[in-house]
XYZ file of C-alpha atoms in Angstrom:
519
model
C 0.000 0.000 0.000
C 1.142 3.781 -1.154
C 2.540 5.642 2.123
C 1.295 9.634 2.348
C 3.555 11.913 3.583
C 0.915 14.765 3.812
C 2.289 18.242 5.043
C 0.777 20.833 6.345
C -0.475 24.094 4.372
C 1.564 26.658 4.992
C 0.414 30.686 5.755
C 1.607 31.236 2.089
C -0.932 28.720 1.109
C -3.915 29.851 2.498
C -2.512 33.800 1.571
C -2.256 32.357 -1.840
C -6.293 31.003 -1.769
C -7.441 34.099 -1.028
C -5.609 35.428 -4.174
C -7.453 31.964 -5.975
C -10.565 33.130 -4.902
C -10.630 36.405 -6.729
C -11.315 35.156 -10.352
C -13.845 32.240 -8.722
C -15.726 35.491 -7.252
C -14.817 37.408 -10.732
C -16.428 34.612 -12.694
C -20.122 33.482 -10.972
C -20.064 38.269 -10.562
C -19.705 38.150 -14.489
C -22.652 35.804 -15.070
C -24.973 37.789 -12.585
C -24.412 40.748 -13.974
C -25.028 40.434 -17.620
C -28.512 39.034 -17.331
C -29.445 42.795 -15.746
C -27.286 44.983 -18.145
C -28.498 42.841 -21.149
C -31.940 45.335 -22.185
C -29.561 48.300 -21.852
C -26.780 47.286 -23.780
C -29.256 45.995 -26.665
C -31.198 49.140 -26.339
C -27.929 50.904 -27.016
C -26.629 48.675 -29.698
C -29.245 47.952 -31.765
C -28.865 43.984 -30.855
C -31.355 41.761 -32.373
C -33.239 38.750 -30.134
C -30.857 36.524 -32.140
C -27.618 38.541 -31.013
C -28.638 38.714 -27.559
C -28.789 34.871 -27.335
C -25.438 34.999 -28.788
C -24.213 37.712 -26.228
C -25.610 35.598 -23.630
C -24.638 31.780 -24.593
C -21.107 32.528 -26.699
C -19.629 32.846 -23.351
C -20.760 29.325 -21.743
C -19.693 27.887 -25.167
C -16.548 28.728 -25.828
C -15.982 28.417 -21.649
C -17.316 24.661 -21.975
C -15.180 23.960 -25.290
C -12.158 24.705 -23.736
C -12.240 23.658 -20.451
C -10.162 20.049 -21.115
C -7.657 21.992 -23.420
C -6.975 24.602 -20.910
C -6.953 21.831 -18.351
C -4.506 19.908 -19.860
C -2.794 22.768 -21.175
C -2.235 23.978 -17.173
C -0.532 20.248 -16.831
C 2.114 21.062 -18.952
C 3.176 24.357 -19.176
C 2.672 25.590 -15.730
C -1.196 26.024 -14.235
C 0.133 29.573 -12.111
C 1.501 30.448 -15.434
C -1.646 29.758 -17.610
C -3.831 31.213 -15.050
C -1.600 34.486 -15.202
C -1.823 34.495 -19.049
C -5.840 33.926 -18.708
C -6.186 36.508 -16.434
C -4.211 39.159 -18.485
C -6.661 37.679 -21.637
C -9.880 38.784 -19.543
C -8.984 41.758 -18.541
C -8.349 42.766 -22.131
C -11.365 41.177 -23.083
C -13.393 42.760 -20.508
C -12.062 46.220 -21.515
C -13.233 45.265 -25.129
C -16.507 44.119 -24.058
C -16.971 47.490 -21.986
C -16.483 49.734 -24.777
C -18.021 47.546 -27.706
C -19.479 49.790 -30.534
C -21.556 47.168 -32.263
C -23.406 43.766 -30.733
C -21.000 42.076 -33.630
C -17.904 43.233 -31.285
C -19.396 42.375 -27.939
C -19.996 39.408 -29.186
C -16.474 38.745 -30.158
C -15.495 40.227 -26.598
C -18.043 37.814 -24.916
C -16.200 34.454 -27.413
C -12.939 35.891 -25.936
C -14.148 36.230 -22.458
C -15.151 32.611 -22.433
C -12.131 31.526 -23.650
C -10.150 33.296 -21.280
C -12.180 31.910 -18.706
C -11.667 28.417 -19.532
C -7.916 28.929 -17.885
C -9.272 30.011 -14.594
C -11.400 27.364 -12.806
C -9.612 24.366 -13.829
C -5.870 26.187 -12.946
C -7.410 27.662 -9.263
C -8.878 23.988 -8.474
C -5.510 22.593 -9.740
C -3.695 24.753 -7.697
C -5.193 24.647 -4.765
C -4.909 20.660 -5.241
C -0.919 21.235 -4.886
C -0.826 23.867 -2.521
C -3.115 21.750 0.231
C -1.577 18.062 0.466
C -3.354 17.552 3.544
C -6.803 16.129 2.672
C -8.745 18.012 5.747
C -7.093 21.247 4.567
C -7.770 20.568 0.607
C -11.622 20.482 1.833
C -11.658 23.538 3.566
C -9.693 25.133 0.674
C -12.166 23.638 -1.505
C -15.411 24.567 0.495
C -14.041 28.515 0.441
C -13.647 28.023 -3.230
C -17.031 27.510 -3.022
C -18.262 29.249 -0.919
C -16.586 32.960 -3.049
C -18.500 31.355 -6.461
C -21.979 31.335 -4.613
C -20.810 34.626 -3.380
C -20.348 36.458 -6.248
C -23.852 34.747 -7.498
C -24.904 36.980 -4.355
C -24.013 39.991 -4.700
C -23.874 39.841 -7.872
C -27.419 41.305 -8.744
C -26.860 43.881 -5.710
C -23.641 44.903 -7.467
C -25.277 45.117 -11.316
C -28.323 47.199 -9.842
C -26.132 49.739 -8.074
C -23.574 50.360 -11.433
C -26.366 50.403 -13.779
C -28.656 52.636 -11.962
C -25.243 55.322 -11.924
C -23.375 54.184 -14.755
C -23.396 52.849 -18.347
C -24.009 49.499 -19.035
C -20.361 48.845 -19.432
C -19.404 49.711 -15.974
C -20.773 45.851 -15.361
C -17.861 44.694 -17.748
C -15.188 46.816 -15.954
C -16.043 44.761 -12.324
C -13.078 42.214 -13.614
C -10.211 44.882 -14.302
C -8.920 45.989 -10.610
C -9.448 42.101 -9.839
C -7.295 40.834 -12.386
C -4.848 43.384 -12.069
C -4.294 42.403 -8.226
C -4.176 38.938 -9.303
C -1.192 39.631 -12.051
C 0.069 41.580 -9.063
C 0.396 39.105 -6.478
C -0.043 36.175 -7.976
C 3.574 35.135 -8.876
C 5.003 36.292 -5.343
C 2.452 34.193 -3.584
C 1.676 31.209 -5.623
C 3.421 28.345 -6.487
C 4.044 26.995 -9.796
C 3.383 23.730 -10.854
C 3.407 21.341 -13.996
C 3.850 17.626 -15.231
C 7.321 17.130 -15.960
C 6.636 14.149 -18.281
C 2.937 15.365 -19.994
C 4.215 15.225 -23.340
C 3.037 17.547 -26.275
C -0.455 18.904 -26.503
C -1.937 17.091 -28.926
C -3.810 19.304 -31.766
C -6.052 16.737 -33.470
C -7.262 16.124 -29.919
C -8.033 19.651 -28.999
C -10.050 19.815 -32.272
C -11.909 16.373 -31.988
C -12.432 18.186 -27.958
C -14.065 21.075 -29.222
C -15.896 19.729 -32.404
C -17.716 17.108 -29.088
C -18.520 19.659 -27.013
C -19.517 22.863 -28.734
C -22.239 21.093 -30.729
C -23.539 19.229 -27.926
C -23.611 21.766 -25.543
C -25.141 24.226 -28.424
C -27.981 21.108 -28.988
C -29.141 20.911 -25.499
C -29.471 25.064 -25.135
C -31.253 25.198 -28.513
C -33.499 22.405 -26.903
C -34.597 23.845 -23.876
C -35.333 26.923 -25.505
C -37.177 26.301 -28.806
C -38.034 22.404 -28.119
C -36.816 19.945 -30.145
C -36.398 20.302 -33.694
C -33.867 19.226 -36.283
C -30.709 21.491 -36.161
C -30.451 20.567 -32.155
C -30.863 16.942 -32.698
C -28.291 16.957 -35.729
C -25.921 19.523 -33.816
C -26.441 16.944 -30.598
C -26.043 13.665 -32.716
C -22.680 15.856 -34.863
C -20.925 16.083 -31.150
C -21.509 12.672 -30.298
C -19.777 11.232 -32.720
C -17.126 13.768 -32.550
C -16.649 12.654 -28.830
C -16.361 8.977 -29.703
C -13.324 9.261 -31.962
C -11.921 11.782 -29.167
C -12.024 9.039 -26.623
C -10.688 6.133 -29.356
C -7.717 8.747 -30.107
C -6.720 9.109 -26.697
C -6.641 5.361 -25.750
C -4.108 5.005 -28.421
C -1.837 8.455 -27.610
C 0.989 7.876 -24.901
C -0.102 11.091 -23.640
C -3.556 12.058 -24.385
C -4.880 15.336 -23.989
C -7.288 13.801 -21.502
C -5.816 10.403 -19.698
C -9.039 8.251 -19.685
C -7.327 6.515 -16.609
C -8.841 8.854 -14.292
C -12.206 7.288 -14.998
C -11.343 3.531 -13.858
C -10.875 5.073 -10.075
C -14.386 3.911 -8.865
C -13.951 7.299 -6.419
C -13.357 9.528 -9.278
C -16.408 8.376 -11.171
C -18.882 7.950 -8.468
C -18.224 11.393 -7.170
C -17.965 13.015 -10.861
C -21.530 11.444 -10.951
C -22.890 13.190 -8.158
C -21.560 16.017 -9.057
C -23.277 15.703 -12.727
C -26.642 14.776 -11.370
C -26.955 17.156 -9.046
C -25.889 20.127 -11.319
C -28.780 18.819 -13.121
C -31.453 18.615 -10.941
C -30.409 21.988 -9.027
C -30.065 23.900 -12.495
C -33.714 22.581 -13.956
C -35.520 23.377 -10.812
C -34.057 26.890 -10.410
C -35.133 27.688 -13.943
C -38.338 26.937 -13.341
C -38.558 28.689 -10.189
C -37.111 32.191 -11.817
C -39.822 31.438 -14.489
C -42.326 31.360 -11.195
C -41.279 34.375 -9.768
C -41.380 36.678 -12.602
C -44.954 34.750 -14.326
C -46.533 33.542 -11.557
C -45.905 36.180 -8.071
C -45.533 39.357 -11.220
C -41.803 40.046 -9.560
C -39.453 41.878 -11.775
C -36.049 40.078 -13.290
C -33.994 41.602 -10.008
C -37.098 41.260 -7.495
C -36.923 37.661 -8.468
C -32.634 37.419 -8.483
C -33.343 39.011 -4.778
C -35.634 36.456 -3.841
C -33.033 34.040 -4.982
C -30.299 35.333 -2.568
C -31.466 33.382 0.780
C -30.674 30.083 -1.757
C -27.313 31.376 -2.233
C -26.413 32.186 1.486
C -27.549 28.616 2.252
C -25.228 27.327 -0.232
C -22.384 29.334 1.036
C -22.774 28.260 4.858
C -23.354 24.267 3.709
C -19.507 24.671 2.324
C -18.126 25.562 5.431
C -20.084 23.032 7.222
C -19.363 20.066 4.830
C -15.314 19.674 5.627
C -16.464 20.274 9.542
C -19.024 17.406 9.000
C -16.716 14.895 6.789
C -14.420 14.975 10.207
C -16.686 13.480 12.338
C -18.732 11.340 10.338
C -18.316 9.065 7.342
C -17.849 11.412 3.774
C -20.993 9.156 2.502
C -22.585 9.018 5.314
C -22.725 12.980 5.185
C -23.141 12.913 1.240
C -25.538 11.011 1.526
C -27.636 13.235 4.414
C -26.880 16.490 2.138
C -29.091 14.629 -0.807
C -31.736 13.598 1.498
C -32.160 17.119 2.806
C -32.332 18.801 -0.379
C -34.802 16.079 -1.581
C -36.354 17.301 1.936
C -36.631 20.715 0.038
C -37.436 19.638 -3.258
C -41.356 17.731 -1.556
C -41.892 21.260 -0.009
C -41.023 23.276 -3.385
C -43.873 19.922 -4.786
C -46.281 21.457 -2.310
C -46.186 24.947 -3.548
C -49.610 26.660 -4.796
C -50.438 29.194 -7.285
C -50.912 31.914 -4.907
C -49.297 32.849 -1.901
C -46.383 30.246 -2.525
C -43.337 32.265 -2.144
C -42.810 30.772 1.589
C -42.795 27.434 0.447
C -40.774 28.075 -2.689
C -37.816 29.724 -1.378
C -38.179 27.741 1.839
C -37.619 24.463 0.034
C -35.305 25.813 -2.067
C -32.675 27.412 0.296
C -33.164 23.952 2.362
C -32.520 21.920 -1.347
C -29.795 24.368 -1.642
C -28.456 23.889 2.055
C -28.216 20.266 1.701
C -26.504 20.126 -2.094
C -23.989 22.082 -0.855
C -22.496 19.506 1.368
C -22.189 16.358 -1.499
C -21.062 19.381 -4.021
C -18.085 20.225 -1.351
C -16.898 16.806 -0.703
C -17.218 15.198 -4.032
C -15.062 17.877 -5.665
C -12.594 17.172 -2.599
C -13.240 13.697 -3.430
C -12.409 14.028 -7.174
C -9.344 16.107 -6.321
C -7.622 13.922 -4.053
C -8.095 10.834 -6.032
C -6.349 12.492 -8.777
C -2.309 12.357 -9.231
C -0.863 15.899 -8.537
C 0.323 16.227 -11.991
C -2.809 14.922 -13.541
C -5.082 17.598 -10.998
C -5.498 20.211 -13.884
C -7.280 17.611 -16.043
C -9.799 16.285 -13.215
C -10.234 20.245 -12.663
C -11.304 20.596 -16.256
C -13.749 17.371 -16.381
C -15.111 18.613 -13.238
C -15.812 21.801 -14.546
C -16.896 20.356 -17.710
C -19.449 17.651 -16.397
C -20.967 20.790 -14.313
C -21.223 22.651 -17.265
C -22.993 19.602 -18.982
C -25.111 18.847 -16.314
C -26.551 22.400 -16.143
C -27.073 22.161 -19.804
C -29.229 18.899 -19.997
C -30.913 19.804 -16.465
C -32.521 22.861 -18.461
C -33.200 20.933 -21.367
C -34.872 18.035 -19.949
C -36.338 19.342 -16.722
C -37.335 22.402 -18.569
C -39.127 20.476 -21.190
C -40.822 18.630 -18.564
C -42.030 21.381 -17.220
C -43.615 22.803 -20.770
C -45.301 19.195 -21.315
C -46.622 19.238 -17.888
C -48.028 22.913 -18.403
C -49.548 22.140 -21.850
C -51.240 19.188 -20.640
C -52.918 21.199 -17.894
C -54.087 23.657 -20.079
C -54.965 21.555 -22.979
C -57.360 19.874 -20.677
C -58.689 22.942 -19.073
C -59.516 25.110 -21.759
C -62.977 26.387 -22.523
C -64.389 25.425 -25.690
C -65.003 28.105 -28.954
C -61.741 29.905 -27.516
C -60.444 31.185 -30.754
C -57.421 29.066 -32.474
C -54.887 32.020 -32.417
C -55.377 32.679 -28.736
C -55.580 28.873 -28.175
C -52.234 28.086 -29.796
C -50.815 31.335 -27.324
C -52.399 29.548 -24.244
C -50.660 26.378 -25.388
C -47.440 27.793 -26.567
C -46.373 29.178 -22.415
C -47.295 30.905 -20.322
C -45.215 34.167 -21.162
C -46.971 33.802 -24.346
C -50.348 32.944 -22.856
C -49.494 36.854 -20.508
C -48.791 39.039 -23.533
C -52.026 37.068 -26.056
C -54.806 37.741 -23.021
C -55.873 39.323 -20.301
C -58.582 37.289 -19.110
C -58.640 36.857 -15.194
C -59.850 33.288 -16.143
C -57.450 32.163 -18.858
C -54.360 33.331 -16.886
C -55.412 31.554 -14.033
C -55.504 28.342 -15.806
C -52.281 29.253 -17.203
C -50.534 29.999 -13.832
C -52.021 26.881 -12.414
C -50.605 25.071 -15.178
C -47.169 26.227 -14.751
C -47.211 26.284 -10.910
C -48.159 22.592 -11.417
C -45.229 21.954 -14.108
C -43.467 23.491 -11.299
C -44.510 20.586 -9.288
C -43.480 17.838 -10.714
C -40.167 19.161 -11.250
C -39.581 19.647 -7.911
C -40.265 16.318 -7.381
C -38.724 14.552 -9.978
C -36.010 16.243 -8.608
C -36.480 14.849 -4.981
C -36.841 11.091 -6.474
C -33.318 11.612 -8.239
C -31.977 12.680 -5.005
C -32.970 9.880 -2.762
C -32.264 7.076 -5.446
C -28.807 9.475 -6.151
C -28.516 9.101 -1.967
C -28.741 5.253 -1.778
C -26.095 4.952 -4.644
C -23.501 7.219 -2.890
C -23.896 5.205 0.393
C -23.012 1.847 -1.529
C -20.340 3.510 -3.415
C -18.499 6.270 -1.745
C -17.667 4.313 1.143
C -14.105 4.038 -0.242
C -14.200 7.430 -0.082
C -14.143 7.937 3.888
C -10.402 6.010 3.841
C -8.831 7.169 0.211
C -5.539 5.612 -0.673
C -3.040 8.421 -0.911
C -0.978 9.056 -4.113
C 2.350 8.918 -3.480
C 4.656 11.783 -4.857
C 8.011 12.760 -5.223
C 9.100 16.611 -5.771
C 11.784 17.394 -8.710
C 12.705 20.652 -10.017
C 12.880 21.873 -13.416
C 15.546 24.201 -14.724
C 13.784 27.657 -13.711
C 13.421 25.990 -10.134
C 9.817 25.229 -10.595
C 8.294 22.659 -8.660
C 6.676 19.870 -10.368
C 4.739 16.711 -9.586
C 5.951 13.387 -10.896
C 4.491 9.871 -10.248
C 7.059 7.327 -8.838
């Protein structure tokens, strides 16, 4: 059996994660932020319905595409060095987005952006792999990491409100500069480099068969959940499929692959990549809906109903300090396993909630869904992390990232779309006869639609009923993933609670650069 020889994290280390955390706030900020500057900046430039979709999703495309590149990338030429050069990329970027002239050029700011942003999770999360040996201290690094995302989703709408009710709607774009400028600052006096001295070349061929899987797929399941199913997401879904098969049959025959398919046999790594996947799922299809409730159903405004959101947020943030406090004392599935029966806990209340007067119950059960998915979210990426090699952590980073990014993406589509066939069948059922076709099809089509085609106390009733009860089932589809998701971990994670360490040896490149090598 592998000996550990864990050290302690030094008060460089935990100096250094507080430098980490500033583009992990800078990032979830970003997000926030756009959604509320998006009517004034396509007031101002003229932006179509079809460029603000591309505003909006270029970003989470391009961040998706590149997440395993820039992963793998971090591997071998240095992950402090690649976050550095990502960093310097966004702030340009953001300075470009800021004062675009056109939606064409924000657009090409936004594709940057995202790109740029594809260096920064997976090289923090890498980093903070190397920099915290210890496994208790890698899960309190880890739950902080955490913990500053769901922060900036926080204040993020608080933020947005205040610039844009003072400034122009590029002030929202600027919120990155000082931050990444502290970060080029201090970030190579305070944090360590580190790389794989035996990774290899990057393979090209790989990093196009890695974007020509992704991109389409990811593209497929957003066109899905927003315009159904039709033939250009199906194709676009099917096109990336394929294109990820012959990824993964080129990198079983590379001696170093741009992504080592190795990781995946560790029955840790998987089960807790899993988790992660399914719960990004479930948590991003039932807070869709819910937005959609606030602002259709209770009448709320776009940052009434981000406000309403916040006490979800807050509950995240204080389940990732908990979790590594928790994981001490008790078994890590035993306590992964209690954070997915509480949120499903949350999920039967959010089941429960009525057409009117259901704002208690809805943000109720979903700060307590939110509360308890915080604790399997903490430990499962501190789970992932420390079954991975030290020189192989920017790669697990990057499928981390990318499975959340996935899971997000399907959890809209097919929770969304759930939620649609649930509403139509309500209404289908309760709609009056000799309603006219035109106003039919509206009541049919959502109920947004239904809003803007009628005001008829009646017919909007039905219509909010419908939705409230698409609402419904969501929520508790969602809690029957949970508890079946719940059993699984307790059968599987239990290797988990006693993880064999990796053994690792330090060497030194030329520049006197730390770097991981396996014995």
């Amino acid at each position: 059996m592998n000996t550990s020889t864990a050290e302690t994290a030094t008060r460089r280390a935990w100096f250094g994660l507080a430098i980490l955390a500033l583009p992990t706030l800078l990032l979830s900020l970003d997000v926030s932020v756009l959604y509320l500057a998006l009517p004034n900046l396509s007031r101002d430039l003229g932006a179509s319905s079809t460029e603000q979709l591309w505003i909006l999703d270029i970003y989470s495309f391009l961040l998706a595409g590149f997440l395993v590149t820039m992963g793998t990338l971090g591997d071998r030429i240095g992950r402090r060095r690649l976050l550095l050069i990502g960093a310097a990329a966004f702030g340009v970027a953001s300075v470009a987005a800021a004062y675009a002239t056109s939606a064409e050029m924000l657009i090409a700011s936004r594709a940057l952006l995202g790109v740029a942003g594809a260096t920064l999770a997976p090289s923090t999360m890498a980093l903070i792999r190397n920099m915290f040996p210890d496994p208790k201290q890698m899960g309190q690094a880890i739950a902080i990491w955490f913990a500053c995302f769901m922060g900036g989703m926080t204040v993020g709408p608080l933020v947005g409100g205040a610039l844009l009710e003072h400034f122009w709607w590029g002030s929202a774009f600027l919120l990155g500069i000082p931050v990444m400028v502290l970060l080029l600052v201090l970030g190579p006096v305070v944090l360590p480099e580190y790389r794989d001295a035996h990774a290899g070349r990057l393979d090209m061929a790989s990093v196009a068969l890695s974007l020509a899987a992704i991109l389409p797929v990811i593209y497929g399941l957003k066109s899905i959940a927003r315009d159904g199913l039709h033939t250009t997401a199906l194709a676009a879904t099917a096109a990336g499929i394929a294109f990820g098969v012959a990824f993964v049959r080129r990198q079983r025959t590379l001696e170093h692959p741009l992504l080592d398919l190795r990781l995946f046999t560790n029955g840790r790594f998987s089960a807790a990549l899993s988790t992660m996947w399914f719960g990004g799922l479930v948590m991003a299809g039932v807070s869709l809906v819910t937005s959609m409730y606030l602002q259709l159903v209770e009448g709320f405004s776009p940052l009434t109903a981000g406000l309403w959101l916040i006490p979800q947020n807050i509950a995240m943030i204080a389940g990732f300090q908990i979790a590594p406090r928790l994981a001490q004392r008790f078994r890590t599935s035993s306590v992964v396993a209690a954070g997915l029966v509480i949120s499903a806990a949350g999920f039967v209340m959010m089941a429960r909630v009525p057409t009117e007067d259901g704002v208690t119950w809805l943000i109720g059960g979903l700060a307590l869904a939110a509360a308890g998915m915080s604790l399997p979210m903490a430990l499962t990426a501190n789970i992932i992390m420390g079954a991975t090699p030290p020189e192989k952590a920017g790669s697990a980073a990057a499928v981390m990232e990318t499975s959340g990014e996935f899971g997000i993406a399907v959890g809209i589509a097919t929770l969304g779309s759930l939620a649609t066939f649930v509403y139509r069948g309500e209404v289908a059922d309760g709609l009056p006869t000799g309603l006219p076709s035109d106003l039919a099809a509206a009541m049919n089509e959502s109920l947004a639609v239904a809003a803007t085609a009628t005001q008829r106390a009646d017919l909007l009733d039905l219509a909010q009923d419908a939705f409230t009860s698409g609402l419904n089932v969501v929520s508790g589809v969602g809690a029957a993933i949970f508890v079946t998701l719940a059993a699984v971990c307790l059968a599987v994670l239990r290797r988990a609670d006693q993880p064999a360490p990796v053994e690792v040896v330090a060497e030194e490149t030329e520049d006197r650069v730390p770097v991981a090598a396996t014995r």
